[in-house]
Coordinates of C-alpha atoms in Angstrom, one line a residue:
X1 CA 51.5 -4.1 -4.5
X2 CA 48.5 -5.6 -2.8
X3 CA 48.5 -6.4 1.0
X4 CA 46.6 -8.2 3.3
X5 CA 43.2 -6.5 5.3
X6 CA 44.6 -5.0 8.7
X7 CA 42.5 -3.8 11.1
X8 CA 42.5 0.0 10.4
X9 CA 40.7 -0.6 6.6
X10 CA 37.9 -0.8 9.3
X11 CA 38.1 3.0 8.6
X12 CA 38.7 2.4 4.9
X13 CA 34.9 0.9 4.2
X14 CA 32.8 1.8 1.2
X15 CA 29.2 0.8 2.1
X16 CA 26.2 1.3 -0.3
X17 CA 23.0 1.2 0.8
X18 CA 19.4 0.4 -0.7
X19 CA 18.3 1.8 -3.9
X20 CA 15.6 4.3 -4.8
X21 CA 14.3 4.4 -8.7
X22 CA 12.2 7.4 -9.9
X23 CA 8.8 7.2 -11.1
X24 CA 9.8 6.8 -14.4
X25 CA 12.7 4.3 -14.3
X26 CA 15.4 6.6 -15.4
X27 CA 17.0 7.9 -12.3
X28 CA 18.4 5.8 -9.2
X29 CA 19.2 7.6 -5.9
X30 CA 21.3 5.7 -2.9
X31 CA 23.2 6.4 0.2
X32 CA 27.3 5.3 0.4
X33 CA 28.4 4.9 4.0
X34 CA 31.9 5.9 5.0
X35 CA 34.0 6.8 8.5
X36 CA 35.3 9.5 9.2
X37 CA 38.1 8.3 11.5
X38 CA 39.0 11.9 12.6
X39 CA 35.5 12.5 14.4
X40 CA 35.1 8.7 14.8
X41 CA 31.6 8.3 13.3
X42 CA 30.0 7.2 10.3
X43 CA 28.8 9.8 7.2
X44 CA 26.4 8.8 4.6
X45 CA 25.9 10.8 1.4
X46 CA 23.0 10.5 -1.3
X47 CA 24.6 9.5 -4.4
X48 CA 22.7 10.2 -8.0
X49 CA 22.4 7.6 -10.9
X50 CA 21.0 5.8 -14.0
X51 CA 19.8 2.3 -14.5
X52 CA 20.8 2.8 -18.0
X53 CA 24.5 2.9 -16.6
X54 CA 26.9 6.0 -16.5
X55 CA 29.1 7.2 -13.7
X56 CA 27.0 8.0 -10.6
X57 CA 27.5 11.6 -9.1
X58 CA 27.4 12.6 -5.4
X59 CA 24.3 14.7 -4.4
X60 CA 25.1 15.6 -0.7
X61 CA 28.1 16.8 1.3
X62 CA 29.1 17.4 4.5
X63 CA 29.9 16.1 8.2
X64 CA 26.3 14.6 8.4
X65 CA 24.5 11.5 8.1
X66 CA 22.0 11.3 5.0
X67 CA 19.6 8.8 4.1
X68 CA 16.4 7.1 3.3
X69 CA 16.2 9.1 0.1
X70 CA 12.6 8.8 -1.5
X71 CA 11.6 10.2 -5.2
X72 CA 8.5 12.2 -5.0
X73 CA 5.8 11.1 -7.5
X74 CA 6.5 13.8 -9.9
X75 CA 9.8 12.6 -9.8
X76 CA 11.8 15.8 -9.3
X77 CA 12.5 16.5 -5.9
X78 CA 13.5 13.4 -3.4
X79 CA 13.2 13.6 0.5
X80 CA 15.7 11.9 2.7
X81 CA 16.3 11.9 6.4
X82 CA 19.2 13.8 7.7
X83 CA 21.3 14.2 10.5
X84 CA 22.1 18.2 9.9
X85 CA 21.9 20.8 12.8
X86 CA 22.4 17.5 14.8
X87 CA 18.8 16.8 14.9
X88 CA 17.5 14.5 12.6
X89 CA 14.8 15.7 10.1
X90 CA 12.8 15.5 6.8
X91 CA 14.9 17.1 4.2
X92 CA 13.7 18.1 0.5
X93 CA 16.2 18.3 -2.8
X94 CA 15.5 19.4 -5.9
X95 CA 17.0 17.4 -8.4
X96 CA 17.4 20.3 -10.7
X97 CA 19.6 22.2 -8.8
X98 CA 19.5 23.9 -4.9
X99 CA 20.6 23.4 -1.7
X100 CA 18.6 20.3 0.7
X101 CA 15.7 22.5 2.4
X102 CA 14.4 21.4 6.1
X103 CA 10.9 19.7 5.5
X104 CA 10.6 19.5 9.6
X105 CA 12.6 18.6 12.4
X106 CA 12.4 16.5 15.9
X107 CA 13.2 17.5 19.1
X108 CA 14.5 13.8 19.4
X109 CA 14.2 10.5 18.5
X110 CA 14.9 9.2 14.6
X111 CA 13.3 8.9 11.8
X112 CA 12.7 6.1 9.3
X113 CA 10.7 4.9 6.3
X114 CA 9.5 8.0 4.4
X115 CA 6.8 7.5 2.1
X116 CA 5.1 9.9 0.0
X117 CA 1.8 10.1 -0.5
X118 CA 0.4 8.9 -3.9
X119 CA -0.6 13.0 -4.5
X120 CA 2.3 14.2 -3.6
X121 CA 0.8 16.3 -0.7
X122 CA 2.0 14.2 2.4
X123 CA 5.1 11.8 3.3
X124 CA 4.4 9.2 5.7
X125 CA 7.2 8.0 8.1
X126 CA 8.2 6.2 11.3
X127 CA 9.5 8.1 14.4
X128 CA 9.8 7.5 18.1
X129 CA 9.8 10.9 20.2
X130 CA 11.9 11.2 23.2
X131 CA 12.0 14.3 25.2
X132 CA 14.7 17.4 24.1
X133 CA 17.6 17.9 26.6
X134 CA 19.5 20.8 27.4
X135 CA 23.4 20.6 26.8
X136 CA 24.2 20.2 30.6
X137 CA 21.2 17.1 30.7
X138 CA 23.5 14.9 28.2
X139 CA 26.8 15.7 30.0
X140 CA 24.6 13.5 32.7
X141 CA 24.5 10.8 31.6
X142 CA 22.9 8.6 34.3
X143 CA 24.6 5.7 36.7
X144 CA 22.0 3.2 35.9
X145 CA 19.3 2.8 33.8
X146 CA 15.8 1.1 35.3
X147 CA 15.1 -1.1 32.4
X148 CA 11.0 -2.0 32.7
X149 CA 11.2 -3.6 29.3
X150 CA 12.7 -6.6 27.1
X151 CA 12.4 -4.1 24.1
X152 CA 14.6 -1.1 25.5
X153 CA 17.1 -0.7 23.0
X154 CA 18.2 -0.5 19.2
X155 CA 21.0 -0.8 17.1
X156 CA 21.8 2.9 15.8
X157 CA 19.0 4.7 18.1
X158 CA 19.9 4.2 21.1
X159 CA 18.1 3.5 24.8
X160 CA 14.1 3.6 24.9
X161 CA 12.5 5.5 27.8
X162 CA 9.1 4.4 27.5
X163 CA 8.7 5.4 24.3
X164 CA 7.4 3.5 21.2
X165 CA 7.6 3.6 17.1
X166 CA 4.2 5.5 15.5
X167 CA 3.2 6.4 12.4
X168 CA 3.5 10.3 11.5
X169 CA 2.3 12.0 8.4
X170 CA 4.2 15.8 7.5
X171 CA 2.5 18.1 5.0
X172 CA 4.9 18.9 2.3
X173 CA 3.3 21.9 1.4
X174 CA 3.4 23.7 5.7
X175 CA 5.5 21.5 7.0
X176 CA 3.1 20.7 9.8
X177 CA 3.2 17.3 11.3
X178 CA 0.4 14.7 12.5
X179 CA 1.3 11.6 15.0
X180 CA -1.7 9.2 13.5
X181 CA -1.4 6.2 15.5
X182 CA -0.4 6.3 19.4
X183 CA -0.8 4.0 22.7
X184 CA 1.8 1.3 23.8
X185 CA 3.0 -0.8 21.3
X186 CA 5.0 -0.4 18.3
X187 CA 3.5 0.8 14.7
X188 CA 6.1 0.1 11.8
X189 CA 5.9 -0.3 7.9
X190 CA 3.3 2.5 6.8
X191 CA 2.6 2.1 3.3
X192 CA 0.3 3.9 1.2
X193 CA -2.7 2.5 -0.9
X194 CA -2.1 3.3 -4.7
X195 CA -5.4 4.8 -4.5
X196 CA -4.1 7.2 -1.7
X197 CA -7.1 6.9 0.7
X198 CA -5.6 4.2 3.7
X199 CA -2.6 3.5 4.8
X200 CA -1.3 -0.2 6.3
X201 CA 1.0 -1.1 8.5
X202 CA 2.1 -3.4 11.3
X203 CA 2.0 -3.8 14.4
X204 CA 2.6 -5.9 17.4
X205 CA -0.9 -5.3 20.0
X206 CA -1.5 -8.4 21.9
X207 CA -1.7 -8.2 25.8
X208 CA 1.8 -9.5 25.9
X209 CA 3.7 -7.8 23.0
X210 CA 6.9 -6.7 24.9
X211 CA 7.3 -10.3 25.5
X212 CA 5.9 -11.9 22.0
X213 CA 7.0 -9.3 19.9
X214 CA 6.6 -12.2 16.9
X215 CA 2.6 -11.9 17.1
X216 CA 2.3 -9.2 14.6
X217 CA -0.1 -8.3 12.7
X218 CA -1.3 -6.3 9.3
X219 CA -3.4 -3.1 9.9
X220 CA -5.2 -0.4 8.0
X221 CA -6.6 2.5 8.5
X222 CA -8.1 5.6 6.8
X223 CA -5.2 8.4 5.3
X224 CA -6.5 10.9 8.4
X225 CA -5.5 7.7 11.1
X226 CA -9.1 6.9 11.6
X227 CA -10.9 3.3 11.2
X228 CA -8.3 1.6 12.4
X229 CA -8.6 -2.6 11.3
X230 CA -6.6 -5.4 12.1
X231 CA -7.0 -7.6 9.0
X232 CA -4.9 -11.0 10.1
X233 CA -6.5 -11.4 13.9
X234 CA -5.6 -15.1 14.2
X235 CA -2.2 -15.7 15.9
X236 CA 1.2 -15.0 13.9
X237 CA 3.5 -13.0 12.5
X238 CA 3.4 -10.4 9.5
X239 CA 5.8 -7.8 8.3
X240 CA 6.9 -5.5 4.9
X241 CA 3.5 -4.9 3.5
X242 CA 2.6 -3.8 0.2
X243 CA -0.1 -3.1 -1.8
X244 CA -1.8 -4.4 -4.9
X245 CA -2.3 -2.0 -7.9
X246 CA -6.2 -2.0 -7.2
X247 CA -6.1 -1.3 -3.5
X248 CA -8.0 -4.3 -3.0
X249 CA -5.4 -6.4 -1.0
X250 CA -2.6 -6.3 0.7
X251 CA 0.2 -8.7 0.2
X252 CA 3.0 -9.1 3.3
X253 CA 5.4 -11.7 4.6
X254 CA 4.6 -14.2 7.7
X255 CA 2.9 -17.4 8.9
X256 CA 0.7 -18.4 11.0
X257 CA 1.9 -19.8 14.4
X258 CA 1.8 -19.2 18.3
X259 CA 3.8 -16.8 20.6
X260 CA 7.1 -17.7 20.4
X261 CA 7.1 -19.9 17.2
X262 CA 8.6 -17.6 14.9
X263 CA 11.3 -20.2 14.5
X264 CA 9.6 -22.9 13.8
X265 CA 7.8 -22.2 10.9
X266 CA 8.9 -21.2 7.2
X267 CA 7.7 -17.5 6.3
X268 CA 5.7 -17.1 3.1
X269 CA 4.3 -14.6 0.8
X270 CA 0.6 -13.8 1.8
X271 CA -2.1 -11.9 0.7
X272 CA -5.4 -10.4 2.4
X273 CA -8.1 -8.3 0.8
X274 CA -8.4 -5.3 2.7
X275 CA -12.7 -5.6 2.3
X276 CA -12.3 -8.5 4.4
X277 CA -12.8 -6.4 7.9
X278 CA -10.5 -9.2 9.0
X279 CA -12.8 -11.9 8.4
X280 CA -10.6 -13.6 5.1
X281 CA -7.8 -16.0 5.9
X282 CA -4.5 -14.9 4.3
X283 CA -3.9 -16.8 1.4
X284 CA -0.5 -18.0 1.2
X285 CA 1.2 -17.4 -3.0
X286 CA 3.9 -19.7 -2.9
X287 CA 3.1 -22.9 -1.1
X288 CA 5.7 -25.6 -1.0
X289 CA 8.4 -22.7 -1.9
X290 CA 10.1 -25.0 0.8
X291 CA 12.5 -22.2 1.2
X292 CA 13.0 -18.7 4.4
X293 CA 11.6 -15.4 2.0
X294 CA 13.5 -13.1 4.6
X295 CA 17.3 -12.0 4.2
X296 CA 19.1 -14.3 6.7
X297 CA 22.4 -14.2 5.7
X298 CA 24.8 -12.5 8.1
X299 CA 27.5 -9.8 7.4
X300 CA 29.1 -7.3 10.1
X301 CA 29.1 -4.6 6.6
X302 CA 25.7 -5.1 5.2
X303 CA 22.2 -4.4 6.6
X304 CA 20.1 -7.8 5.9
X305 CA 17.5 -9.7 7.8
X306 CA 14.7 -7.6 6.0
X307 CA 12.4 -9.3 3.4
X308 CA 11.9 -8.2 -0.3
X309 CA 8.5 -7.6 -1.1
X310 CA 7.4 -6.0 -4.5
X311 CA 4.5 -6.7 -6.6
X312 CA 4.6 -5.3 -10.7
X313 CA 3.2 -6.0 -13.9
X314 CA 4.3 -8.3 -16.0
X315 CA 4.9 -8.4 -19.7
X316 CA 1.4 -9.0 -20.1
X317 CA -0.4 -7.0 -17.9
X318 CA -0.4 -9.6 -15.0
X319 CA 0.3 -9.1 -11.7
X320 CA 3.5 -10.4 -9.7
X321 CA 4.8 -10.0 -7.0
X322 CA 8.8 -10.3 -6.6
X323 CA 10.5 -11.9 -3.2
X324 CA 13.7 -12.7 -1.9
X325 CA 14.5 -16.4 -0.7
X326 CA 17.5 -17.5 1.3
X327 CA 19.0 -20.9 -0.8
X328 CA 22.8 -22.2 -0.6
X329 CA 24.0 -19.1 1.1
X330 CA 22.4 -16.3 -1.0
X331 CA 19.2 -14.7 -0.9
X332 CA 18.4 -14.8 -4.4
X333 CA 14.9 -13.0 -6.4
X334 CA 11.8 -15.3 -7.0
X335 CA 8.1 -14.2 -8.2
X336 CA 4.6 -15.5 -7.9
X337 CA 1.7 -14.3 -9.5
X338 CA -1.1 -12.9 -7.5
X339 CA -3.3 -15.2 -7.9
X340 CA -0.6 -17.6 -6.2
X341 CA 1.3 -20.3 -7.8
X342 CA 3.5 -20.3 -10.7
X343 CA 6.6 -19.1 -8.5
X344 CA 10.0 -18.7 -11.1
X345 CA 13.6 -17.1 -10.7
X346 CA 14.5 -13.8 -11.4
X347 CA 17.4 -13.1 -10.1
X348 CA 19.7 -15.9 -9.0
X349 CA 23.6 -16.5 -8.6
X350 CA 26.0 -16.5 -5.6
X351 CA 24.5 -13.2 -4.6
X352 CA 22.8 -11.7 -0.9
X353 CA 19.9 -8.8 -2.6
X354 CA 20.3 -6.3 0.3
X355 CA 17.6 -3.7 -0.7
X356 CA 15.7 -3.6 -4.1
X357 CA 13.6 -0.9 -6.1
X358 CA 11.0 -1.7 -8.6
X359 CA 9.0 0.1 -11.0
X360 CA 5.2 -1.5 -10.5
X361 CA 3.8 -1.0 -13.9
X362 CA 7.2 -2.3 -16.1
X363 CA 8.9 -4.5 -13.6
X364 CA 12.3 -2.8 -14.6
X365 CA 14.4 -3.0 -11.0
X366 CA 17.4 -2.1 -9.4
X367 CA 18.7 -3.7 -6.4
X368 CA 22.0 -3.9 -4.2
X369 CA 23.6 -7.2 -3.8
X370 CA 26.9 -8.1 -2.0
X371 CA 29.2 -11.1 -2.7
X372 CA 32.3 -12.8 -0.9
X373 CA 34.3 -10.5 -3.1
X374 CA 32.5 -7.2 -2.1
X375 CA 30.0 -5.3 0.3
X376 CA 27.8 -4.1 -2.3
X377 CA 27.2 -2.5 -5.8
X378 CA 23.9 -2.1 -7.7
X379 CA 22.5 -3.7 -10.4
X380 CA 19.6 -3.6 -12.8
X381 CA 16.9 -6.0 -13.9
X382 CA 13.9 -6.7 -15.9
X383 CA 11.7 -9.0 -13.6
X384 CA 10.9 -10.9 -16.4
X385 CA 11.9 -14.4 -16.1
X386 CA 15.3 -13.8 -17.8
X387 CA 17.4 -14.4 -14.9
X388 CA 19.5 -11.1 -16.5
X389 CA 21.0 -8.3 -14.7
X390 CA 23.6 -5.7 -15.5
X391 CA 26.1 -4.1 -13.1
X392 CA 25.2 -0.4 -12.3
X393 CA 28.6 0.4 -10.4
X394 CA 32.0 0.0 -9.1
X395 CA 31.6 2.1 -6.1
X396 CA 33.6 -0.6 -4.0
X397 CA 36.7 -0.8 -6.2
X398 CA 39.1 1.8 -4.0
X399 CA 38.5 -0.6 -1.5
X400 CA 39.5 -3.4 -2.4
X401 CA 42.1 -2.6 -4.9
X402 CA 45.3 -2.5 -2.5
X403 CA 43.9 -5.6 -0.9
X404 CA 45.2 -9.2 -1.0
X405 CA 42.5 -11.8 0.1
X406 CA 41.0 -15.2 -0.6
X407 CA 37.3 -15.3 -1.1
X408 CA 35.6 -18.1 0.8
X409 CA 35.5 -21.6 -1.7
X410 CA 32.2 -23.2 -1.0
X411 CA 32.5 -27.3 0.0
X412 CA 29.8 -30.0 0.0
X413 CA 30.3 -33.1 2.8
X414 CA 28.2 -35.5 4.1
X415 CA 26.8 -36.2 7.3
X416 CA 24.5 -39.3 7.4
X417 CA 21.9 -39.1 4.7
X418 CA 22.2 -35.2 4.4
X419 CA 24.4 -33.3 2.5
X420 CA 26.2 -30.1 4.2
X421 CA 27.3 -27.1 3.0
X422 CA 30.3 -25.7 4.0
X423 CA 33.5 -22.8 3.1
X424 CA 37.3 -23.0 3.5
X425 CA 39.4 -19.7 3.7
X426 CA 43.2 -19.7 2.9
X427 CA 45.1 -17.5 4.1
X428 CA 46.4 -15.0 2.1
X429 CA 49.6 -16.2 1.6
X430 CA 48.2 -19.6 0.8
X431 CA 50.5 -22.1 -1.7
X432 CA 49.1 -25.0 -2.7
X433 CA 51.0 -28.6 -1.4
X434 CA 52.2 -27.0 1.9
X435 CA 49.9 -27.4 5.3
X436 CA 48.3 -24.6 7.2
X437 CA 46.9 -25.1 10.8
X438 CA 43.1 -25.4 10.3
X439 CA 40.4 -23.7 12.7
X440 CA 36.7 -24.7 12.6
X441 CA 34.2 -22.9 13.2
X442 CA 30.7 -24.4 13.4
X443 CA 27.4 -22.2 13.1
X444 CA 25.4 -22.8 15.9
X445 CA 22.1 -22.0 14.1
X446 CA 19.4 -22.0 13.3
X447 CA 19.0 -18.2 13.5
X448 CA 21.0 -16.8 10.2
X449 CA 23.4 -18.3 8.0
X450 CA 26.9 -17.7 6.5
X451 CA 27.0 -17.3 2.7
X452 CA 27.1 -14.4 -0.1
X453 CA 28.5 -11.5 2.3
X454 CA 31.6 -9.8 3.1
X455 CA 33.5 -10.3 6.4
X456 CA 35.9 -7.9 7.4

């Protein structure tokens, strides 16, 4: 017989995470989230699918945190990021059978991102290295903390001593590991050029970044960390870069705009050509979109706020590149060609796309996308113009099957000339013709919106 949510199905959460595809489209890896109430911590375990559909399997076991899973180019090992020996490290899996083999390992500090190199030699990542500490150092945990900057801490890592994000390259081959970018700010995003010879990335390097984090901007640099060129000088932000199939540009997410404006304006898909030396205005692709291209819809079960960004070709050869746009409480799929212009849907609905993976020379996709009714299950797609996707999984459905719950009905009122949009939520126990107190809650905005997400 179904309930209603208590509290302790806190404990009880199934929580995908962001999709992988292989090389050639015909394998999907992901992480699911759970707690383990007894040690009173998450676990996250690499799970193994197809786009083509089937019952996914679970790669990885274990008290430990995996994650961040990345298909090499040959498509038959992937490398994730794990928690094991309680350090976290680059981990490598054969997806033909064997045991998770240690790649390298910090002495502290996470890492993020991986990205391997278009050869297969390198993977690229993010990491921020804080000093090791003896056993009888973190029993000491200090009194006070002397806090020297607005940027000291982050959800899921911690406190920051000082240090700062870079971008690290580890030989696949040895093991051995290279810091490439260093000094006082914070380097984020590395991305590969298809042609393997530079990297880009972003970063925030004005004179006043701790407190103007927003003026960021789109770098490149040679594979090695050399030649280091900062192609959108003029104030403004810039984030999730990605390349073009040529190597000739690089296409990101931002505007133009002062310190501290990052409010103000609309973000929009851009595009620089890296033979610029930082001389070419960004050309914005979707002009009069009208419409926020990063994930703002809130959740306290999903990760959003991130921006999809992934160009492909089309049916006919033609580059696109796919984006995410917030409208009527989802963040739904859109596309422009690269050229700019001729933006169209791909993937619309009462949906929130939390994380999507797309093969550049086909356009075939999978993505993760959360409703009201769920906190996520993946999906595939042909970026096509179609507007058609099929569900992957069920991986939710123990959840929420003993559960008894109303899903938010969406409203439409007026205020003025402008129309508002709006959700009631019955209690469970709701019958219709009998009155229930009513509490309002108003969002105070502007910064994210409520929408296509679950609540616990």
């Amino acid at each position: 017989m179904a309930r209603s949510v208590r509290i302790d199905d806190l404990y009880r959460f199934i929580l995908p995470g962001a999709p992988a595809l292989s090389p050639d489209a015909s394998r999907v890896v992901f992480p699911v989230k759970r707690v383990n109430r007894k040690e009173n911590r998450y676990e996250s375990h690499l799970w193994l699918g197809s786009p083509r559909g089937g019952r996914p399997r679970q790669l990885t076991h274990g008290k430990v945190s995996d994650g961040g899973a990345k298909f090499s180019p040959d498509g038959r090992r992937v490398a994730f990021v794990s928690d094991r020996d309680e350090k976290s490290g680059i981990w490598l899996m054969r997806l033909d059978g064997g045991e998770p083999r240690l790649l390298m390992a910090t002495e502290g500090g996470p890492i993020t991102d991986l990205q391997w190199s278009p050869d297969g030699k390198e993977i690229l990542f993010n990491h921020f290295s804080v000093p090791k500490r003896t056993d009888e150092q973190k029993k000491q945990e200090p009194t006070f903390r002397h806090i020297t900057s607005l940027y000291h801490k982050e959800d899921g890592h911690g406190w920051f001593e000082g240090e700062h994000w870079s971008l690290w390259t580890v030989r696949v081959g040895t093991g051995q590991a290279k810091e490439l970018t260093k000094g006082p700010h914070h380097d984020r995003e590395g991305r590969w050029s298809p042609d393997g010879k530079r990297i880009a990335f972003t970063s925030a390097r004005g004179d006043d970044s701790d407190r103007y984090p927003d003026q960021n901007h789109v770098f490149v640099m040679d594979r090695n960390g050399k030649n280091v060129r900062n192609l959108t000088p003029t104030a403004g932000s810039r984030e999730t870069v990605r390349w073009s199939g040529d190597s000739a540009h690089v296409y990101f997410v931002g505007f133009e705009g002062g310190p501290g404006e990052w409010l103000y304006h609309e973000h929009s898909v851009c595009r620089v050509p890296v033979a610029g030396r930082g001389k070419s205005k960004a050309q914005v692709l979707n002009p009069g979109h009208d419409r926020w291209v990063m994930n703002m819809v809130g959740s306290d079960t999903a990760v959003g706020f991130g921006s999809v960004l992934e160009p492909y070709l089309d049916d006919d050869g033609n580059e696109r590149v796919a984006f995410g746009s917030d409208e009527d409480g989802s963040y739904r799929i859109y596309s422009v060609s690269a050229e700019g212009g001729d933006v169209r849907e791909e993937i619309t609905g009462k949906l929130s796309v939390l994380g999507m993976a797309v093969r550049r020379e086909t356009g075939e996709a999978v993505y993760l996308a959360a409703t009201t009714g769920d906190t996520g299950e993946l999906y595939r797609a042909k970026l096509n113009g179609t507007d058609h996707s099929f569900q992957l999984t069920k991986l939710t459905a123990p959840f929420l099957r003993p559960l008894k719950y109303n899903k938010p009905e969406e409203i439409r009122f007026k205020s003025g000339r402008h129309e508002i949009q709006g959700w009631i939520l019955k209690p469970p126990t709701y019958r219709a013709g009998k009155k229930y107190p009513c509490l309002i809650e108003v969002h105070g905005g502007p910064m994210t919106q409520y929408g296509e997400a679950w609540f616990h």
